[in-house]
mmCIF file with all atom_site columns, C-alpha atoms in Angstrom:
data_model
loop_
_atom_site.group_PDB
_atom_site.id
_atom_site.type_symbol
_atom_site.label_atom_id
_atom_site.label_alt_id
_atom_site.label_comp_id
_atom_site.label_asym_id
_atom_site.label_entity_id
_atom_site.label_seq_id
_atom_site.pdbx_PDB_ins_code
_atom_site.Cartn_x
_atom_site.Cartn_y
_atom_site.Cartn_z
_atom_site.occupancy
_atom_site.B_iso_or_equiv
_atom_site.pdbx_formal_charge
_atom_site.auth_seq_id
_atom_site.auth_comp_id
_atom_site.auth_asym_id
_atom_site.auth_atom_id
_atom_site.pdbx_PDB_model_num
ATOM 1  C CA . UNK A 1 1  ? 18.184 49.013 -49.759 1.00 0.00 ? 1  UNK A CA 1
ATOM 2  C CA . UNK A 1 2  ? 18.131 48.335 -53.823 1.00 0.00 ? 2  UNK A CA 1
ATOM 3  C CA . UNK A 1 3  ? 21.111 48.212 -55.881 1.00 0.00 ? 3  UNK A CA 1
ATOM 4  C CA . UNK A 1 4  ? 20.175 50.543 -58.947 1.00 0.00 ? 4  UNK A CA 1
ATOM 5  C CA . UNK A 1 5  ? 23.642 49.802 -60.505 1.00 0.00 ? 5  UNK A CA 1
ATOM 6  C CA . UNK A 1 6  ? 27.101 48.614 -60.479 1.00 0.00 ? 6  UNK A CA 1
ATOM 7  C CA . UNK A 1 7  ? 29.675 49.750 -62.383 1.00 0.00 ? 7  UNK A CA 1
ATOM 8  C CA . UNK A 1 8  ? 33.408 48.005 -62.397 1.00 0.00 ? 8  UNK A CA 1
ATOM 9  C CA . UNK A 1 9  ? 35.758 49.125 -65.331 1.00 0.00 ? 9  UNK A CA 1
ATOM 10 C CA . UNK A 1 10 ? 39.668 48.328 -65.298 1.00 0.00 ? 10 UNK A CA 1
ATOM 11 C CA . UNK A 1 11 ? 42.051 50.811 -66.703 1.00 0.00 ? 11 UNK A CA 1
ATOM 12 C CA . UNK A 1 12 ? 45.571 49.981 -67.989 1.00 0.00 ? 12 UNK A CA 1
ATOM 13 C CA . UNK A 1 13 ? 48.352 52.285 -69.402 1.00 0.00 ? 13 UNK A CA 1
ATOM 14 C CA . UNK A 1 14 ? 51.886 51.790 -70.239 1.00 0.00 ? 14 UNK A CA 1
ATOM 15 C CA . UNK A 1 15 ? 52.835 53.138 -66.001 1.00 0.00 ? 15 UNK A CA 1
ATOM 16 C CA . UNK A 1 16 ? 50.392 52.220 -64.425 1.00 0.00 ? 16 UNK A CA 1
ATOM 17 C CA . UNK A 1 17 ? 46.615 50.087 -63.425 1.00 0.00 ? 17 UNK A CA 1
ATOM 18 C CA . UNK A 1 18 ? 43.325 51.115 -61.993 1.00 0.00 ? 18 UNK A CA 1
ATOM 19 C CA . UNK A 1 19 ? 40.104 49.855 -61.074 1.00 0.00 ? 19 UNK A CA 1
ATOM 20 C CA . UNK A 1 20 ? 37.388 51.678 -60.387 1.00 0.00 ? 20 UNK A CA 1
ATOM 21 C CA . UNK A 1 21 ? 33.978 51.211 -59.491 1.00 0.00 ? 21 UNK A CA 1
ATOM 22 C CA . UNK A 1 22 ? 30.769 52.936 -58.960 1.00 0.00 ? 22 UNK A CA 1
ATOM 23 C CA . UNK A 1 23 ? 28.098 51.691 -56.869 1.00 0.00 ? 23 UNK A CA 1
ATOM 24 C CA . UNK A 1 24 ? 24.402 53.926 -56.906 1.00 0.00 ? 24 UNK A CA 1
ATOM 25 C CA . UNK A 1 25 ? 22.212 52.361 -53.830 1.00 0.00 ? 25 UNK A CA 1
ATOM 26 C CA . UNK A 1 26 ? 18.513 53.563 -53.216 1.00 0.00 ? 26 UNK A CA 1
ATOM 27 C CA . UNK A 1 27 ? 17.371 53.346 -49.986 1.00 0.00 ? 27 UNK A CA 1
ATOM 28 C CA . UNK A 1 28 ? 13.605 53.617 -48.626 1.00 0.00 ? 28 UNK A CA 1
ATOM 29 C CA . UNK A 1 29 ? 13.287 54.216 -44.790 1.00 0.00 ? 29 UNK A CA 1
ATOM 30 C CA . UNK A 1 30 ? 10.231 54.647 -42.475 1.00 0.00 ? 30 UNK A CA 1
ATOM 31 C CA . UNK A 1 31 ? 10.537 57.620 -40.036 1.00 0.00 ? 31 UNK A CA 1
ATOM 32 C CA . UNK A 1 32 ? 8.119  56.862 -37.071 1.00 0.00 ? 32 UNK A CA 1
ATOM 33 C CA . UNK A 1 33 ? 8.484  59.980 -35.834 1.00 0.00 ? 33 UNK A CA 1
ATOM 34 C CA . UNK A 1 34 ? 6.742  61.363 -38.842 1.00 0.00 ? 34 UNK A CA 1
ATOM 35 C CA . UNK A 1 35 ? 4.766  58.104 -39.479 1.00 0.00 ? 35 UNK A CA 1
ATOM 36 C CA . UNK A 1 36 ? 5.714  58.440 -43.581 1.00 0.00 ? 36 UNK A CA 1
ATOM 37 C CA . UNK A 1 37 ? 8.476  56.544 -46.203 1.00 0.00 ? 37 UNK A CA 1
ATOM 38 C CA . UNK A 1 38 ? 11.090 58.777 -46.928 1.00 0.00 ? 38 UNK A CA 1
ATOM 39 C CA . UNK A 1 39 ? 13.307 57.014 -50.420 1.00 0.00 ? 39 UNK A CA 1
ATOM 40 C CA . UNK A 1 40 ? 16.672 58.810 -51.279 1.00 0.00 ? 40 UNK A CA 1
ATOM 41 C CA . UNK A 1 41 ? 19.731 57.719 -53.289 1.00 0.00 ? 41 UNK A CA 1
ATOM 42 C CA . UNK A 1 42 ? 23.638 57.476 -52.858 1.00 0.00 ? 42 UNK A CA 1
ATOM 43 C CA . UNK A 1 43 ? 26.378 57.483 -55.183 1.00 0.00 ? 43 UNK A CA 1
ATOM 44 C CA . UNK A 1 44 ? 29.732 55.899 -53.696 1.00 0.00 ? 44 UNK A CA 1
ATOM 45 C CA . UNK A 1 45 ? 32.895 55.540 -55.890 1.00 0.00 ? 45 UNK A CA 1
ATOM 46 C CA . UNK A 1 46 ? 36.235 53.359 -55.105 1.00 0.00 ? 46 UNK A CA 1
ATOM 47 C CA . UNK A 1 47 ? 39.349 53.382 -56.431 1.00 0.00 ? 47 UNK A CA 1
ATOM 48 C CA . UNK A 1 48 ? 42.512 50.663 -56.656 1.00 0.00 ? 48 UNK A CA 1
ATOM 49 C CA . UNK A 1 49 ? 45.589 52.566 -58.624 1.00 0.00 ? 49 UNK A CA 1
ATOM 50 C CA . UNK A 1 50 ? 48.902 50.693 -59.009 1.00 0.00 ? 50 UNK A CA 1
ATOM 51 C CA . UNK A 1 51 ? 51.633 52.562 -60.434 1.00 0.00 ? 51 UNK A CA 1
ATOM 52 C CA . UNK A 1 52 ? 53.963 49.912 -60.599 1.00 0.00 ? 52 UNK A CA 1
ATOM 53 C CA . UNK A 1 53 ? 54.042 46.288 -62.337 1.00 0.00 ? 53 UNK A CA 1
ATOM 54 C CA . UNK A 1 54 ? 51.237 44.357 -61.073 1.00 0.00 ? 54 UNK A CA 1
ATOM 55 C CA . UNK A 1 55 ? 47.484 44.470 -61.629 1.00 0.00 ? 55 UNK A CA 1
ATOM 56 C CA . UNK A 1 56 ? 45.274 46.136 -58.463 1.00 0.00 ? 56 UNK A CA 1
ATOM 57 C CA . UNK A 1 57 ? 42.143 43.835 -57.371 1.00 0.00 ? 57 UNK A CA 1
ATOM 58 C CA . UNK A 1 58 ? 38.494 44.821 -58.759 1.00 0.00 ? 58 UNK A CA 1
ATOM 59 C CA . UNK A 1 59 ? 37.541 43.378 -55.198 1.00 0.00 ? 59 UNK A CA 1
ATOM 60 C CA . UNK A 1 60 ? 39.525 46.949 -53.466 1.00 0.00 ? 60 UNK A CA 1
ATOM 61 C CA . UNK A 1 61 ? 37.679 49.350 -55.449 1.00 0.00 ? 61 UNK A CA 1
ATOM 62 C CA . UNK A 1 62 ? 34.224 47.503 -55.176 1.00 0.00 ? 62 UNK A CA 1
ATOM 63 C CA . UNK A 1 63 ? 34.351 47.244 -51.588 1.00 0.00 ? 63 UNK A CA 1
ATOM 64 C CA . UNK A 1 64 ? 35.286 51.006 -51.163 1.00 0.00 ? 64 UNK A CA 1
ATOM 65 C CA . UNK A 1 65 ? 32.726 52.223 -53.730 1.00 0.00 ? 65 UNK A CA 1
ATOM 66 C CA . UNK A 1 66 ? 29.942 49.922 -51.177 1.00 0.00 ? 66 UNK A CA 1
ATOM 67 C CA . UNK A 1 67 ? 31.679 51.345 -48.097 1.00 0.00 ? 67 UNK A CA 1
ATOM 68 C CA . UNK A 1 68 ? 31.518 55.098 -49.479 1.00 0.00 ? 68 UNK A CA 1
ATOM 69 C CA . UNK A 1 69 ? 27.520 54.869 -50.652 1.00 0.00 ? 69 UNK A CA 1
ATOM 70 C CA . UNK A 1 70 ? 26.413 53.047 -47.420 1.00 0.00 ? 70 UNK A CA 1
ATOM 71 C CA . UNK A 1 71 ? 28.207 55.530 -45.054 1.00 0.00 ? 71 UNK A CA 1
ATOM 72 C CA . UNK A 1 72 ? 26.767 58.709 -46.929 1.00 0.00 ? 72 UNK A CA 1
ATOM 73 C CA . UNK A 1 73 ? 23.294 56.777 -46.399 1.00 0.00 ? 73 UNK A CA 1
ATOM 74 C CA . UNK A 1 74 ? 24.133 55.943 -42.934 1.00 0.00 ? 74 UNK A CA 1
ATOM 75 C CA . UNK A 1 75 ? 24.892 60.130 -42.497 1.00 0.00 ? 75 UNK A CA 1
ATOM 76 C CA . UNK A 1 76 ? 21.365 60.527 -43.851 1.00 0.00 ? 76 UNK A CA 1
ATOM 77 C CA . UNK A 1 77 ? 19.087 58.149 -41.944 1.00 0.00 ? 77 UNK A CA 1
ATOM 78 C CA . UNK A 1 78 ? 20.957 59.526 -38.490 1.00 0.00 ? 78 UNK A CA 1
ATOM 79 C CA . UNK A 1 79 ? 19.837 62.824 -39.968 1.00 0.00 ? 79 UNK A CA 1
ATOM 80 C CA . UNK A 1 80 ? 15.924 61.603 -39.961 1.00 0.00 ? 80 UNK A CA 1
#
């Protein structure tokens, strides 16, 4: 697994706070059953929105951008 990037941003407005991030992971995994590398990429995205007072963690919408990309990848190398 390679981390191609990482994106974190914060977002404030008068109502409310966000932080988002955006995580792009490229895997390359060996398939013995067809004795070859097979690379593909995921995209996973996270979100932290507070609409209240108070400022949301970067730390929430990191781990759930991680969490999003390495399930879709998980989906993928079951799929091999």
């Amino acid at each position: 697994m390679e981390i191609l990037h990482f994106i974190n941003s914060r977002h404030v407005t008068f109502f409310s706070t966000s932080a988002k991030s955006e995580v792009k992971l490229r895997y390359k995994v060996f398939s013995k059953a067809n004795d070859k590398v097979t690379t593909f990429q995921v995209l996973g995205k996270g979100n932290n929105k507070v609409t209240s007072i108070g400022v949301p963690g970067i730390g929430t919408a990191m781990k759930r951008g991680i969490d999003e990309a390495m399930d879709e990848a998980f989906v993928k190398i079951e799929k091999l």
